[in-house]
Coordinates of C-alpha atoms in Angstrom, one line a residue:
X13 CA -4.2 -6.2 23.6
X14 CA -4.2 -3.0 21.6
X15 CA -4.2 -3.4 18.0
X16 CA -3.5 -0.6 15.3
X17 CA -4.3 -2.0 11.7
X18 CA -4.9 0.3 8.2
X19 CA -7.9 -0.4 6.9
X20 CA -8.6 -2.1 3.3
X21 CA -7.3 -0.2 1.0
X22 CA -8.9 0.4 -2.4
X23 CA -7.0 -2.4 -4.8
X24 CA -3.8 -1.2 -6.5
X25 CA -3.3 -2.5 -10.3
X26 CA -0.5 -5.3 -10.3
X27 CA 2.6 -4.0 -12.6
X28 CA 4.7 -5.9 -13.8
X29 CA 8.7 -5.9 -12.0
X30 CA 11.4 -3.4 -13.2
X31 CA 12.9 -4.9 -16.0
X32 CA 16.4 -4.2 -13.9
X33 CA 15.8 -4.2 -10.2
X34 CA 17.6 -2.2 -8.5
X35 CA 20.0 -4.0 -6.1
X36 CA 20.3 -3.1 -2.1
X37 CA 22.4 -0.2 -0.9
X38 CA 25.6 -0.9 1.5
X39 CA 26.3 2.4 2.3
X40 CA 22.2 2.5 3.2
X41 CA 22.3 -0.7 5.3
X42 CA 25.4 0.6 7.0
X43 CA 23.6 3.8 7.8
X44 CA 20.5 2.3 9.1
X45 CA 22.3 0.3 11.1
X46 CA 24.7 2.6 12.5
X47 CA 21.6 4.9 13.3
X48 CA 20.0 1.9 15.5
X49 CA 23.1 1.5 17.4
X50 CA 22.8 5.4 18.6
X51 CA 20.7 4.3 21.2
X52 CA 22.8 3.1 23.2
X53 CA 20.2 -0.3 24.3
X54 CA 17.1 -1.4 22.5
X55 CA 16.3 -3.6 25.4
X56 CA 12.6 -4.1 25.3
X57 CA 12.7 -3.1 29.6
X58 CA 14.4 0.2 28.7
X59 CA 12.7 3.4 28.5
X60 CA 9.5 3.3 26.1
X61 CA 9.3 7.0 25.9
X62 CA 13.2 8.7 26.7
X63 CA 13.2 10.7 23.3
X64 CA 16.6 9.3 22.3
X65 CA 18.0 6.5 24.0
X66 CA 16.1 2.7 24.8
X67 CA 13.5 1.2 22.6
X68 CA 11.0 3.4 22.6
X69 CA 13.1 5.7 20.4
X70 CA 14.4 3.6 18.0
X71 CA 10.7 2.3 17.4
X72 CA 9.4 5.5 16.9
X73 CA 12.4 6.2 14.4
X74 CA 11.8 2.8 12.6
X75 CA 8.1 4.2 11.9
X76 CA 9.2 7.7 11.2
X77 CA 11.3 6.5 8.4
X78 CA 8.6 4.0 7.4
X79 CA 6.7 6.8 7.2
X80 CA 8.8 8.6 4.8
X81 CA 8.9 5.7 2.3
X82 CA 4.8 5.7 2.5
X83 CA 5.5 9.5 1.3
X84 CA 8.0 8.9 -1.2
X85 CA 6.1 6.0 -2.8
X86 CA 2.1 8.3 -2.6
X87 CA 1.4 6.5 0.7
X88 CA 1.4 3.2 -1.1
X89 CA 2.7 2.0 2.7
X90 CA 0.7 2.4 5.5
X91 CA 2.3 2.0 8.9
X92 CA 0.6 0.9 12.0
X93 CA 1.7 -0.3 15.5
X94 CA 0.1 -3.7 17.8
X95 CA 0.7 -3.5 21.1
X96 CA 0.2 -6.0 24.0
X97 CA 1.5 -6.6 27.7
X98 CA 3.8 -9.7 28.0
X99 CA 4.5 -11.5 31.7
X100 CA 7.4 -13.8 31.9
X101 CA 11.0 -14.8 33.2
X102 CA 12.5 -12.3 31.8
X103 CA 9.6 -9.3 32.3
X104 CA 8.7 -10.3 35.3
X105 CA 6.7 -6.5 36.2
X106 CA 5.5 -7.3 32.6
X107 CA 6.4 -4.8 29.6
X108 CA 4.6 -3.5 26.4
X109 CA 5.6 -5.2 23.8
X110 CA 5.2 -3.1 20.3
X111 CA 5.8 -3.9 16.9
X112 CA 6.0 -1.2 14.0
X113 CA 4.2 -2.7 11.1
X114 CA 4.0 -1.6 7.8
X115 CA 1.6 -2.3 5.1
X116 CA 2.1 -2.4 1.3
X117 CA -1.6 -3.2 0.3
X118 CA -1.6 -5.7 -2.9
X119 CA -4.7 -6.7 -5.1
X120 CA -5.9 -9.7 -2.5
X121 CA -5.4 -7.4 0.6
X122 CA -5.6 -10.4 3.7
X123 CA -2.7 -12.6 1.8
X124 CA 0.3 -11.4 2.9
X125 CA 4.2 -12.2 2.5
X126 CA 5.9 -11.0 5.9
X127 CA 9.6 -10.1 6.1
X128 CA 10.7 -8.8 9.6
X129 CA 13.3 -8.6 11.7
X130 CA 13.5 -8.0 15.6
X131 CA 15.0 -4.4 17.0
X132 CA 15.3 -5.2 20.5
X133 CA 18.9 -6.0 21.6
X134 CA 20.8 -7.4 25.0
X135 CA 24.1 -7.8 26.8
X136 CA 25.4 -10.6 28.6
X137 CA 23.0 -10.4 31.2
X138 CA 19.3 -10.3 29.8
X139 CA 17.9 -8.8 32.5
X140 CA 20.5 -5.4 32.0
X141 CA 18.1 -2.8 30.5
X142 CA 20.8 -0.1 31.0
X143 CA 23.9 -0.9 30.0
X144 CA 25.1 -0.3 26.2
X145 CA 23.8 -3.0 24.1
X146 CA 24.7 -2.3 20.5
X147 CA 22.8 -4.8 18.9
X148 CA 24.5 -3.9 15.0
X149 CA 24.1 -7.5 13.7
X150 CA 21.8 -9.0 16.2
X151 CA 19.6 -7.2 14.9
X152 CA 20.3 -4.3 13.4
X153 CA 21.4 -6.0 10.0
X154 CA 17.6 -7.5 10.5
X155 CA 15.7 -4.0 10.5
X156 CA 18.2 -2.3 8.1
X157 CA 17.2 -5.2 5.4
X158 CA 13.6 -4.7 6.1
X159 CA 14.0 -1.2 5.8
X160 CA 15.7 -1.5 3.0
X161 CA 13.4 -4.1 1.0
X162 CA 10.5 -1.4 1.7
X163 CA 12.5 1.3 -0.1
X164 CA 12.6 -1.5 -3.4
X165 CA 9.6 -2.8 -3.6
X166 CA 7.3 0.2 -2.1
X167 CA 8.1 1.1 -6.2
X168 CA 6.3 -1.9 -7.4
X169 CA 2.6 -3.0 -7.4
X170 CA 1.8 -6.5 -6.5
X171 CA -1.0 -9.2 -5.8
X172 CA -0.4 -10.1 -2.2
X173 CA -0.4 -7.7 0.5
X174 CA 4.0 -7.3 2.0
X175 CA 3.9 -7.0 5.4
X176 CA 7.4 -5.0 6.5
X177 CA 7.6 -6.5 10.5
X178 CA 9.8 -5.1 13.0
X179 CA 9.5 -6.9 15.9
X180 CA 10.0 -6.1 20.1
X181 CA 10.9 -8.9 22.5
X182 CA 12.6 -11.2 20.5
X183 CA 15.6 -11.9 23.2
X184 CA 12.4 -11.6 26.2
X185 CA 10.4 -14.2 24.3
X186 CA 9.9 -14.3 20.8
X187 CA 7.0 -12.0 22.4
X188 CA 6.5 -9.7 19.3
X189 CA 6.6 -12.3 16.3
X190 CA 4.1 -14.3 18.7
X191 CA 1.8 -11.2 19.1
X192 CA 2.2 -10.8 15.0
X193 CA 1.1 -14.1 14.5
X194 CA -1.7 -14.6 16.4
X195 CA -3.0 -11.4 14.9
X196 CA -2.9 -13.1 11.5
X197 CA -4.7 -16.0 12.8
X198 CA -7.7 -13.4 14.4
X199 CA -7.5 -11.9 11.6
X200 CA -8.1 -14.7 9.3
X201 CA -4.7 -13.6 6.8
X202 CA -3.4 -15.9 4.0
X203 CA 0.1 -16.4 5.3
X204 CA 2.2 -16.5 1.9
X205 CA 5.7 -16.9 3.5
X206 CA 7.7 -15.2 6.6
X207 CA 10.9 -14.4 6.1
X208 CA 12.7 -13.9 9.5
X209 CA 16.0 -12.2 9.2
X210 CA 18.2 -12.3 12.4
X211 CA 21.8 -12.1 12.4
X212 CA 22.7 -11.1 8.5
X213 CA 25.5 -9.1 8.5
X214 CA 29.0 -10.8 9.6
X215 CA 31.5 -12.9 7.2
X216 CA 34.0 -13.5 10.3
X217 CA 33.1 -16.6 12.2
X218 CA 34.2 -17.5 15.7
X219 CA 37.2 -19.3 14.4
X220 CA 38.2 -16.0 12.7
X221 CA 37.6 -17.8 9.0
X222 CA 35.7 -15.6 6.4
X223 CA 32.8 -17.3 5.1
X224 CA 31.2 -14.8 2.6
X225 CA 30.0 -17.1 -0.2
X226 CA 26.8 -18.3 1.5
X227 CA 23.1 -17.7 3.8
X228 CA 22.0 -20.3 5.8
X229 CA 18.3 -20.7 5.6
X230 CA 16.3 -22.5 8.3
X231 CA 12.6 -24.7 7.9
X232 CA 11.1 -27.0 9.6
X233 CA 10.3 -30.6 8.1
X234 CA 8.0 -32.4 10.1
X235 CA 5.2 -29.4 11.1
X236 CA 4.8 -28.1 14.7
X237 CA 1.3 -27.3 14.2
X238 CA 0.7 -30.8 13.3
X239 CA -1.1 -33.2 15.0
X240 CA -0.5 -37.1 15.6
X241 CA -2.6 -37.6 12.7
X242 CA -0.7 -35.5 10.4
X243 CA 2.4 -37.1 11.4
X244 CA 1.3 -40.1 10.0
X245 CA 0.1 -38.9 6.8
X246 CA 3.7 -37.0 6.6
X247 CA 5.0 -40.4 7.3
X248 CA 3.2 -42.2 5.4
X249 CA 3.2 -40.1 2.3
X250 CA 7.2 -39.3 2.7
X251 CA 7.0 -35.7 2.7
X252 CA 9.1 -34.7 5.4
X253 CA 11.3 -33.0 3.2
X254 CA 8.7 -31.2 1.6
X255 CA 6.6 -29.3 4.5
X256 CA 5.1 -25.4 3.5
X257 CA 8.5 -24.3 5.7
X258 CA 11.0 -26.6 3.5
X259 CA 9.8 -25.8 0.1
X260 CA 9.7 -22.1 1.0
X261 CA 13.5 -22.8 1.9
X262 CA 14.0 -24.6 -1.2
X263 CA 12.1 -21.8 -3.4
X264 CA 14.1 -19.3 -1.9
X265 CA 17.5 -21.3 -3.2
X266 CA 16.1 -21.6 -6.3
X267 CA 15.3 -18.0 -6.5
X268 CA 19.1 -17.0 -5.7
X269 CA 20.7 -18.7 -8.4
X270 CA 19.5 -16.5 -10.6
X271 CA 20.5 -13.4 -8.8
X272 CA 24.3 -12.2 -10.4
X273 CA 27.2 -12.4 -8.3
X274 CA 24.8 -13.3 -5.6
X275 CA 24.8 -16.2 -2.5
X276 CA 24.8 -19.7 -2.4
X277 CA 21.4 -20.5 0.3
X278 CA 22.6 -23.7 2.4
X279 CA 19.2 -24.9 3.0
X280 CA 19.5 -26.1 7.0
X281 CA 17.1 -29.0 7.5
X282 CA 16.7 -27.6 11.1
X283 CA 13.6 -25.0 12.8
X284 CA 16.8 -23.4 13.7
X285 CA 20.0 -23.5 15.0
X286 CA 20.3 -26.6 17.5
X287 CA 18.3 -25.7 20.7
X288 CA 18.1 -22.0 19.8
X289 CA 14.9 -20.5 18.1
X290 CA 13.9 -17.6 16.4
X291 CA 10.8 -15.0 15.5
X292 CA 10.0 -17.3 12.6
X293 CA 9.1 -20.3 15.3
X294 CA 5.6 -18.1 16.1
X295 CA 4.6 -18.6 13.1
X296 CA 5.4 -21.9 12.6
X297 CA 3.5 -23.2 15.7
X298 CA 0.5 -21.8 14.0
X299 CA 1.1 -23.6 10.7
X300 CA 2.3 -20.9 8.4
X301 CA 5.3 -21.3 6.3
X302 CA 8.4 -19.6 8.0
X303 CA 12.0 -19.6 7.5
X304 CA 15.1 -17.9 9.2
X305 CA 17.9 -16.3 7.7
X306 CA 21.1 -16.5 8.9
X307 CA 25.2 -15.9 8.1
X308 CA 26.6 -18.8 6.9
X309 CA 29.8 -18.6 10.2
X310 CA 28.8 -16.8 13.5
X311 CA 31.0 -15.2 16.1
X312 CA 29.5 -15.9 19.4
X313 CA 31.8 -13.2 21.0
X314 CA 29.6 -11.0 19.0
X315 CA 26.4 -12.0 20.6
X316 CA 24.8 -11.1 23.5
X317 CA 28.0 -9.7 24.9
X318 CA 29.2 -7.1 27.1
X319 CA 31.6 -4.9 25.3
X320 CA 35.0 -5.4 26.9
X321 CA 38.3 -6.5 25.6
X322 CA 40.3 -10.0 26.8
X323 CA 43.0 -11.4 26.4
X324 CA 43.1 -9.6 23.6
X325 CA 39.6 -10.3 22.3
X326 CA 37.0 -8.2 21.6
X327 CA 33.5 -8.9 22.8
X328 CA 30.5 -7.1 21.8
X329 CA 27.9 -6.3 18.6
X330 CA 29.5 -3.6 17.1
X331 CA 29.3 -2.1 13.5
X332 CA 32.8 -2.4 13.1
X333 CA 32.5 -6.0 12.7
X334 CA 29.5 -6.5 9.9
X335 CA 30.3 -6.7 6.3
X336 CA 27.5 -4.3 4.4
X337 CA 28.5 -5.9 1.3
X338 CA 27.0 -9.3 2.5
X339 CA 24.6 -7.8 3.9
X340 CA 23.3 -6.2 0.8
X341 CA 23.6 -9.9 -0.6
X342 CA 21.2 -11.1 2.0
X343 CA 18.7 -8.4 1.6
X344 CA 18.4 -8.7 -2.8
X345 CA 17.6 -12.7 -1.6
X346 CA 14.7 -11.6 0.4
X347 CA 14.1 -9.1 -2.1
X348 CA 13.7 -11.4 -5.0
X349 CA 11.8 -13.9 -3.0
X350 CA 9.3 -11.4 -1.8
X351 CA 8.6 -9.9 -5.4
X352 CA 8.3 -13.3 -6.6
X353 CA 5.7 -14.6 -3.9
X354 CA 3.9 -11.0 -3.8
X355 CA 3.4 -11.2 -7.2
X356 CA 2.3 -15.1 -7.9
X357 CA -1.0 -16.2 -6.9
X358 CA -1.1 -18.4 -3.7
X359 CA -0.4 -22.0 -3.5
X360 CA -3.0 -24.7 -4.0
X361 CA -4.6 -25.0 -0.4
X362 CA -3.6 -28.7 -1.2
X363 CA -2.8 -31.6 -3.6
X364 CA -3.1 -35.1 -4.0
X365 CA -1.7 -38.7 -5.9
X366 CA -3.7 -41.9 -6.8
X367 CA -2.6 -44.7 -9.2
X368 CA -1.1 -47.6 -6.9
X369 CA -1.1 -50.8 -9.1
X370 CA -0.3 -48.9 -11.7
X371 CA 2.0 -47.2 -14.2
X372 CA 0.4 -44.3 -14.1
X373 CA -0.1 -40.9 -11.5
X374 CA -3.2 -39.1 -10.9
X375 CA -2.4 -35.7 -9.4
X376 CA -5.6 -33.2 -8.2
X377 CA -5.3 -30.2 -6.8
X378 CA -7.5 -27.1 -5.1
X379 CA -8.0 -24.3 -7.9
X380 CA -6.3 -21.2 -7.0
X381 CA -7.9 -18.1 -8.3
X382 CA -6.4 -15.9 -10.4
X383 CA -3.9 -18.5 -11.7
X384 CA -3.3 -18.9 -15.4
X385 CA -2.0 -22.8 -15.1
X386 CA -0.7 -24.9 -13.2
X387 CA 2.9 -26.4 -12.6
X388 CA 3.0 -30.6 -12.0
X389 CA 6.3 -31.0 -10.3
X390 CA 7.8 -34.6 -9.9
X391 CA 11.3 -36.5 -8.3
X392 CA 12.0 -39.8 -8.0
X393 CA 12.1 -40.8 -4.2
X394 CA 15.6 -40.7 -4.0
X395 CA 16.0 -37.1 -4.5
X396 CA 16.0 -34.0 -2.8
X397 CA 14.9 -31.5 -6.1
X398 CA 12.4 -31.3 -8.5
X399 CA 13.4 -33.2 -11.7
X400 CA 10.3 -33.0 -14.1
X401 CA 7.7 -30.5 -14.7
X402 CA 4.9 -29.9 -16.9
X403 CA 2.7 -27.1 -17.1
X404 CA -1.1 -27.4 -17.5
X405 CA -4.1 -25.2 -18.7
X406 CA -6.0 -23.4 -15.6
X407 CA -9.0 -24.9 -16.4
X408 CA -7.8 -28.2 -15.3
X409 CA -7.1 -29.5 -11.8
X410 CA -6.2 -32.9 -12.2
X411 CA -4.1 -34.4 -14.4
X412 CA -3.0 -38.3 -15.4
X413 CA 1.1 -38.7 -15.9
X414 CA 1.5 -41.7 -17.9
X415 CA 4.2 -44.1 -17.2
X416 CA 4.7 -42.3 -14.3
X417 CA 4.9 -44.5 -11.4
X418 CA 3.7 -43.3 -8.1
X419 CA 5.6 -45.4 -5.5
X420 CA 8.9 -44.3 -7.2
X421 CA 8.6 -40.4 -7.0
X422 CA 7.4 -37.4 -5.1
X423 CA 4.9 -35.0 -6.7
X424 CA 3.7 -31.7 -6.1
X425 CA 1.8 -28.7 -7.9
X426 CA 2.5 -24.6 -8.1
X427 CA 0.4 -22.0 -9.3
X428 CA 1.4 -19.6 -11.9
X429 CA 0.3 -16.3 -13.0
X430 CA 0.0 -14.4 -15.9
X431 CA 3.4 -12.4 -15.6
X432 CA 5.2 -16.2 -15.3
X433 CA 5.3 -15.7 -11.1
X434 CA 4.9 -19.4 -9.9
X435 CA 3.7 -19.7 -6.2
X436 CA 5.6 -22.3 -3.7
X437 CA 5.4 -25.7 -4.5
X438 CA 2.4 -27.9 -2.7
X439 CA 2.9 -31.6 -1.6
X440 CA 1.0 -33.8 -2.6
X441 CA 0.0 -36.9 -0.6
X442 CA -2.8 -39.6 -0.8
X443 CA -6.2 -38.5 -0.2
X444 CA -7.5 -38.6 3.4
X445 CA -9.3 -42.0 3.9

């Protein structure tokens, strides 16, 4: 495995957001995207070093203009590649898979908040490395949003480290989100959020209905990287609904409703779409908290598709087909979400209730440094949302709720910090016995 990684950088000072962020670009996306589809395939088996068609040259531009936002911003980005061979079904001479990486280093450099996207792209067949394979919203509008979150937020300083991924071998594999996260697991990061974006560009569904209103946002409940044992604390404690992956998800909706004129996020109670998967799923098997964006109606003759014309219809991933508009919808969503997260400390590493045969909740959790209090959130059982909160000094980490009854509700605990950016909400459960 070859690995390219900056090194530490000295620590930025944390500003504050722009008092009026400045909103994605259409006419950017569009041009982003329409410059990936120039050439011809991304397949990750076509030609790693032809200077302007296959996937070697639409990495190479993807860093390039990387690059150019490290300039424009005093090289506040660094970009870097990984690199490692990957054997399998569909590689079966094996292939090189590369991901362009780049780095926007924040105050607590080995916490990071990921957003990537993949750039390879296929035809019907998945082993044809030659033939035209557009790939504008699968996944161009992916690559065009990270691109364009860069340009945003490379103006801002923040806390945590933003990883801007673009991934290889996403249709051979999930091979390049695999090779990302095991790379943050060797090299021991703080996993914030990732924020997969695949397929975010198209308001046309298969059944030719515009859906334009709202994102679909996948998580996990019950964890993969969870063993027996864990399922039965999850279980036991109820708190299937409120994994790392889910309330990400559920911070992420939250976070959209106060974006004007923006998207409704239909929070999918799925990993993914049903027996399909994702460059988010990586992650997930190694217990980070990942999510997937996705359009709220997909066209399937879109997808994977060679481009021909039948009975009238017209198959293939062309730009002709995206909405930019929605697009730029998507992207201030991940936008927001990332500022937020980049910007709060982390979440408690974990939290916990006592007080059966009472009236009364305990809850404790882990001090987070650099928080300056803490957020107690609580439901009753029946619900989905937060109800209650109540913020506490920093100096405390437990905290008795009178007349709060813990059979009857759920309870968890954020982080906030200084500038009012409050982490993801952690679950909290019974103590381990």
């Amino acid at each position: 495995m070859r690995i390219l990684l900056p090194p530490v950088l000295s620590a930025a000072i944390l500003s504050a957001s722009p008092a009026v962020a400045e909103a994605p670009d259409p006419a950017r996306l569009k041009a982003t995207v329409e410059k990936l589809v120039s050439f011809g395939t991304r397949h990750t088996l076509s030609s790693p070093d032809d200077p302007v068609r296959g996937i070697g040259a639409a990495r190479r531009w993807a860093g390039a203009e990387l690059t150019h936002l490290a300039d424009a911003c005093g090289g506040c980005i660094t970009v870097a590649n990984i690199a490692r061979t990957f054997t399998g079904p569909r590689a079966p001479q094996g292939a090189e898979i590369v991901d362009v990486l780049g780095f926007q280093q924040g105050t607590e450099p080995k916490r990071v908040v990921i957003v990537g996207a993949h750039i390879d792209s296929r035809v019907t067949d998945v082993m044809n490395a030659t033939a035209d394979a557009p790939g504008a919203n699968d996944d161009g509008s992916g690559v065009a949003l990270v691109l364009e979150a860069a340009r945003i937020l490379s103006k801002e300083k923040f806390r945590a480290t933003i990883v801007y991924a673009i991934f290889s071998g996403e249709e051979q594999g999930l091979w390049g989100s695999q090779l990302l996260a095991e790379t943050a697991k060797a090299k021991n990061w703080t996993v914030t959020a990732m924020l997969n974006n695949d397929i975010v560009g198209n308001t046309i569904g298969q059944n030719g209905a515009r859906v334009a209103d709202r994102v679909r946002v996948f998580s996990e409940g019950l964890r993969a990287a969870d063993d027996l044992p864990a399922y039965l604390a999850a279980r036991g404690n109820g708190g299937e609904d409120d994994s790392p992956s889910r309330s990400l998800a559920k911070a992420v909706r939250d976070i959209a409703t106060s974006l004007p004129g923006g998207l409704d996020v239909f929070v999918d109670r799925r990993p993914d779409r049903l027996g399909r998967g994702g460059d988010h799923e990586p992650f997930l098997k190694l217990g980070y908290p990942a999510i997937r964006f996705t359009v709220g109606a997909e066209n399937w003759d879109q997808q994977h598709q060679d481009i021909r014309t039948e009975n009238g219809v017209s198959y293939g991933d062309t730009v002709d087909k995206m909405d930019f508009d929605y697009l730029a919808k998507v992207a201030a969503i991940n936008v927001a979400t990332i500022r937020r997260l980049a910007a709060a400390p982390p979440a408690p590493n974990s939290a916990t209730i006592t007080g059966g045969g009472t009236d009364d909740t305990t809850v404790a959790w882990q001090a987070v440094p650099g928080a300056t209090r803490y957020r107690i959130h609580w439901r009753r059982t029946d619900a989905q949302d937060w109800q209650q909160a109540l913020d506490v000094p920093a100096a405390e980490t437990t905290h008795l709720l009178k007349n709060v009854v813990v059979d009857d509700c759920f309870f968890g605990v954020s982080a906030v910090g200084t500038d009012g950016a409050e982490s993801v909400v952690t679950f909290a459960g019974q103590p381990a016995r």
